[in-house]
Coordinates of C-alpha atoms in Angstrom, one line a residue:
X1 CA 24.7 24.4 -32.2
X2 CA 22.8 27.0 -30.2
X3 CA 19.7 24.8 -30.3
X4 CA 21.6 21.8 -29.1
X5 CA 23.2 23.7 -26.3
X6 CA 19.8 25.1 -25.2
X7 CA 18.3 21.6 -25.2
X8 CA 21.2 20.3 -23.1
X9 CA 20.7 23.0 -20.5
X10 CA 17.0 22.3 -20.4
X11 CA 17.6 18.6 -19.7
X12 CA 20.3 19.5 -17.2
X13 CA 18.0 21.7 -15.2
X14 CA 15.0 19.3 -15.5
X15 CA 17.2 16.5 -14.0
X16 CA 18.5 18.9 -11.3
X17 CA 14.9 19.8 -10.3
X18 CA 13.9 16.2 -10.1
X19 CA 17.0 15.4 -8.0
X20 CA 16.1 18.3 -5.6
X21 CA 12.4 17.3 -5.3
X22 CA 11.4 15.6 -2.0
X23 CA 10.1 12.0 -2.2
X24 CA 6.6 13.3 -1.3
X25 CA 6.7 15.8 -4.1
X26 CA 7.7 13.1 -6.6
X27 CA 4.9 10.8 -5.5
X28 CA 2.4 13.8 -5.8
X29 CA 3.8 14.5 -9.3
X30 CA 3.3 10.8 -10.2
X31 CA -0.3 10.9 -9.0
X32 CA -1.1 14.1 -10.9
X33 CA 0.4 12.6 -14.0
X34 CA -2.4 9.9 -13.8
X35 CA -5.0 12.7 -13.4
X36 CA -5.7 11.6 -9.9
X37 CA -7.3 14.0 -7.4
X38 CA -5.8 14.5 -4.0
X39 CA -7.5 14.8 -0.6
X40 CA -6.4 15.2 3.0
X41 CA -8.1 12.9 5.5
X42 CA -8.1 13.8 9.2
X43 CA -8.0 10.8 11.5
X44 CA -7.1 10.9 15.2
X45 CA -5.0 14.1 14.9
X46 CA -3.1 12.7 11.9
X47 CA -3.3 13.9 8.3
X48 CA -3.5 11.1 5.7
X49 CA -2.8 12.0 2.1
X50 CA -5.0 10.2 -0.4
X51 CA -5.4 10.1 -4.1
X52 CA -8.5 9.0 -6.0
X53 CA -9.7 8.5 -9.6
X54 CA -13.5 8.8 -9.1
X55 CA -15.9 9.8 -6.4
X56 CA -15.7 7.6 -3.4
X57 CA -17.8 4.4 -3.6
X58 CA -19.5 5.4 -6.8
X59 CA -21.6 2.3 -7.9
X60 CA -21.2 1.1 -4.3
X61 CA -17.7 -0.3 -4.9
X62 CA -14.3 1.0 -3.9
X63 CA -10.7 -0.3 -4.3
X64 CA -8.4 0.9 -1.5
X65 CA -4.8 0.8 -2.4
X66 CA -2.4 0.7 0.6
X67 CA 1.2 1.5 -0.2
X68 CA 4.4 -0.2 0.9
X69 CA 6.7 0.9 3.8
X70 CA 8.7 3.3 1.5
X71 CA 12.2 4.0 2.9
X72 CA 11.9 3.9 6.7
X73 CA 15.7 3.6 7.1
X74 CA 18.3 5.6 5.3
X75 CA 20.9 2.9 6.3
X76 CA 20.6 -0.3 8.2
X77 CA 21.2 1.6 11.5
X78 CA 19.9 5.1 10.6
X79 CA 16.3 6.1 10.6
X80 CA 15.2 8.1 7.6
X81 CA 14.0 11.6 8.2
X82 CA 11.4 11.2 5.5
X83 CA 10.0 7.7 5.1
X84 CA 8.4 8.2 1.7
X85 CA 9.7 6.4 -1.4
X86 CA 10.3 8.3 -4.6
X87 CA 8.1 6.1 -6.7
X88 CA 4.8 4.2 -6.0
X89 CA 4.1 1.0 -7.9
X90 CA 0.5 1.2 -6.6
X91 CA -0.2 4.5 -8.2
X92 CA 0.7 3.0 -11.6
X93 CA -1.5 0.0 -10.9
X94 CA -4.4 2.2 -9.8
X95 CA -4.1 4.0 -13.1
X96 CA -5.2 0.8 -14.8
X97 CA -8.2 0.5 -12.6
X98 CA -11.6 1.7 -13.9
X99 CA -13.4 1.0 -10.6
X100 CA -13.6 3.8 -8.1
X101 CA -10.2 3.7 -6.3
X102 CA -8.4 5.4 -3.5
X103 CA -4.7 5.4 -2.7
X104 CA -4.7 5.7 1.1
X105 CA -1.4 7.1 2.5
X106 CA -0.1 6.1 5.9
X107 CA 0.2 8.4 8.9
X108 CA 3.4 10.4 8.9
X109 CA 4.0 9.8 5.2
X110 CA 3.6 12.2 2.2
X111 CA 5.2 15.2 3.8
X112 CA 3.6 14.7 7.2
X113 CA 6.7 13.3 8.9
X114 CA 7.4 16.6 10.7
X115 CA 3.9 17.2 11.9
X116 CA 3.4 17.5 15.7
X117 CA 1.6 14.1 16.0
X118 CA 4.3 12.2 14.2
X119 CA 7.4 10.3 15.5
X120 CA 9.8 8.1 13.6
X121 CA 8.4 5.1 15.5
X122 CA 5.4 5.4 13.2
X123 CA 7.4 4.4 10.2
X124 CA 9.9 2.1 11.9
X125 CA 8.9 -0.2 14.8
X126 CA 5.3 0.9 15.0
X127 CA 4.6 0.8 11.2
X128 CA 2.0 -2.0 11.7
X129 CA 0.9 -1.1 15.2
X130 CA -2.6 -1.0 16.5
X131 CA -2.4 2.8 16.5
X132 CA -1.5 2.9 12.8
X133 CA -4.2 0.4 12.0
X134 CA -6.8 2.4 14.0
X135 CA -5.8 5.6 12.3
X136 CA -6.2 4.2 8.8
X137 CA -9.4 2.2 9.7
X138 CA -10.9 5.3 11.2
X139 CA -10.2 7.4 8.0
X140 CA -12.0 4.8 5.9
X141 CA -14.8 4.4 8.4
X142 CA -15.5 8.2 8.2
X143 CA -15.8 8.0 4.4
X144 CA -17.9 4.8 4.5
X145 CA -20.4 6.3 6.9
X146 CA -22.2 7.9 3.9
X147 CA -22.0 4.7 1.8
X148 CA -23.5 1.9 4.0
X149 CA -23.8 -0.5 1.0
X150 CA -20.3 0.0 -0.4
X151 CA -18.2 -3.1 -1.0
X152 CA -14.6 -2.5 -0.2
X153 CA -11.6 -4.4 -1.6
X154 CA -8.3 -3.7 0.1
X155 CA -5.2 -4.0 -2.1
X156 CA -1.8 -3.9 -0.4
X157 CA 1.7 -4.1 -1.7
X158 CA 4.5 -5.3 0.4
X159 CA 4.0 -3.8 3.9
X160 CA 0.7 -2.4 2.6
X161 CA -0.4 -6.1 2.4
X162 CA 0.4 -6.4 6.1
X163 CA -1.9 -3.4 6.8
X164 CA -4.6 -4.7 4.5
X165 CA -4.8 -7.9 6.5
X166 CA -4.9 -5.9 9.8
X167 CA -7.5 -3.4 8.6
X168 CA -9.8 -5.9 7.0
X169 CA -11.5 -7.4 10.1
X170 CA -12.1 -3.9 11.5
X171 CA -14.4 -2.8 8.7
X172 CA -17.7 -4.5 8.0
X173 CA -17.6 -3.2 4.4
X174 CA -14.5 -5.2 3.4
X175 CA -15.4 -8.1 1.0
X176 CA -12.0 -8.9 -0.3
X177 CA -8.2 -8.5 0.4
X178 CA -5.6 -8.6 -2.3
X179 CA -1.9 -8.7 -1.4
X180 CA 1.0 -8.2 -3.7
X181 CA 4.3 -9.5 -2.4
X182 CA 2.7 -9.0 1.0
X183 CA 4.7 -9.2 4.3
X184 CA 2.2 -11.5 6.1
X185 CA 4.6 -12.8 8.8
X186 CA 6.7 -9.9 10.0
X187 CA 8.5 -12.0 12.7
X188 CA 9.7 -14.5 10.1
X189 CA 10.7 -11.7 7.7
X190 CA 12.7 -9.9 10.4
X191 CA 14.5 -13.1 11.3
X192 CA 15.3 -13.9 7.6
X193 CA 17.0 -10.6 7.1
X194 CA 18.4 -10.4 10.7
X195 CA 16.5 -7.1 11.3
X196 CA 15.5 -6.0 14.7
X197 CA 12.0 -7.3 15.6
X198 CA 9.3 -4.7 14.9
X199 CA 8.4 -4.2 18.6
X200 CA 5.0 -2.6 18.9
X201 CA 3.7 -3.9 15.5
X202 CA 1.0 -6.4 15.0
X203 CA 1.8 -9.6 13.1
X204 CA -1.0 -11.0 10.8
X205 CA 0.4 -14.5 11.2
X206 CA -0.1 -14.4 15.0
X207 CA -3.7 -13.1 14.9
X208 CA -7.0 -14.7 14.4
X209 CA -7.8 -15.6 10.7
X210 CA -9.9 -13.2 8.7
X211 CA -13.6 -13.8 8.7
X212 CA -14.6 -16.4 6.1
X213 CA -16.8 -14.0 4.1
X214 CA -13.7 -11.9 3.2
X215 CA -12.2 -13.3 0.0
X216 CA -8.4 -13.5 -0.2
X217 CA -6.1 -13.4 -3.2
X218 CA -2.3 -13.3 -2.5
X219 CA 0.1 -12.7 -5.4
X220 CA 3.7 -13.9 -4.9
X221 CA 6.8 -13.7 -7.0
X222 CA 8.8 -16.9 -7.1
X223 CA 12.0 -14.8 -7.5
X224 CA 11.2 -12.4 -4.6
X225 CA 14.2 -12.5 -2.2
X226 CA 12.7 -9.8 0.1
X227 CA 9.5 -11.6 1.0
X228 CA 10.0 -15.2 -0.2
X229 CA 6.8 -17.1 -1.1
X230 CA 7.7 -19.8 1.5
X231 CA 7.2 -17.3 4.3
X232 CA 3.8 -16.1 3.0
X233 CA 2.6 -19.7 2.3
X234 CA 3.2 -20.7 5.9
X235 CA 1.6 -17.5 7.2
X236 CA -1.6 -18.3 5.2
X237 CA -2.1 -21.9 6.4
X238 CA -4.6 -20.8 9.1
X239 CA -6.6 -18.5 6.8
X240 CA -9.9 -19.7 5.4
X241 CA -9.5 -20.7 1.8
X242 CA -6.9 -18.1 0.6
X243 CA -6.2 -18.1 -3.1
X244 CA -2.5 -18.0 -3.8
X245 CA -1.0 -17.2 -7.2
X246 CA 2.7 -17.9 -7.7
X247 CA 4.3 -15.9 -10.6
X248 CA 7.4 -17.2 -12.3
X249 CA 10.4 -14.8 -12.5
X250 CA 8.5 -12.0 -10.6
X251 CA 10.6 -10.3 -8.0
X252 CA 9.5 -7.9 -5.2
X253 CA 9.4 -5.0 -7.6
X254 CA 9.0 -6.7 -11.0
X255 CA 6.7 -7.3 -13.0
X256 CA 3.3 -6.6 -11.4
X257 CA 2.0 -4.1 -14.0
X258 CA 2.1 -6.7 -16.7
X259 CA -0.6 -8.8 -15.0
X260 CA -2.7 -6.1 -13.3
X261 CA -5.4 -5.8 -15.9
X262 CA -6.0 -9.6 -15.6
X263 CA -6.0 -9.3 -11.8
X264 CA -8.6 -6.5 -12.0
X265 CA -10.9 -8.7 -14.1
X266 CA -10.6 -11.4 -11.5
X267 CA -11.5 -8.9 -8.7
X268 CA -14.6 -8.0 -10.8
X269 CA -15.6 -11.6 -10.9
X270 CA -15.1 -11.9 -7.1
X271 CA -17.3 -8.8 -6.7
X272 CA -20.1 -10.3 -8.8
X273 CA -20.2 -13.4 -6.6
X274 CA -19.9 -11.6 -3.2
X275 CA -23.1 -10.7 -1.4

C-alpha cells in the first residue's frame, strides 16, 4: 500500500509541475525530448528562439520549420499575456526529418513576450506584418551568409504557412515552400470567423505571386474548419503551378504526423530536381 501511495503522490506532483509550467517551458521540454539543440538568434533588437537537429546547412540543405500563431488571444476579446502554445506539432514533425532542420521561433514568442522590444501587437494584429517578416528574414539571412550555396525549404504550419509565403521572396536561397493547413488569405479567414481584420499584417493572397523557381506544395485537410481548403484554393489561383494535396478526414490539428515521412521523401525528390 505504501508503494501505491508513493506512486500516486509522484504522479500528482508530476502533473502539478506540468500544469504550473509556462507554455514556453513546455515547448522547450518538448524540443529537448527530441534531442534538439537550442539557439538564440538576434535580429533587429529581437531575440528569436530556435531549435535545430544538425549543424545549419550541412550538405548545403536546410529545412526551416515556421510554427503557427500559438494562442495570441486568451478569449475572443482578451489578448494573451503569453502567445506561446503549450505544444508544437512542428517539433514532432521535425523529429522525423533526417535533413538538417531548424525550428525558427517568432519574435516575442518563447518567453520573449516581456522583452523591451515586444508589444502584444506583434502576436495579434501585426503577426504577419512587414516588421515580423523582416525580423525573421534577417535572422535567416545572417545564418545563410556563411552558406552561399545552401538550398532552403520553408515549412510552415497554419499561420506559419502565411509567414513562409511572405519570407520566401525575400531570400534568394529559398527553393521550395511547403505549407500545412496554411492561412494563405488572412482577409477571407478573418471574414469567415467574423474576427477583426489583421490591420498591419501582410496578406499573401494580395501580394505578387512567388517567383516561378520556388516550388510550392500545399497540404490541406478536407475536414479543416479553421482554414477550409476552399479559401486556400482560391488564394493559390495566381501562384505559378502550386501543387495542392487534399487529405481526407484531416482536420487543422489531425493527422499530419501520419503522412510526414512520405512528405519528406517528396521534398527530397523536389530537392534533387531543383538547381
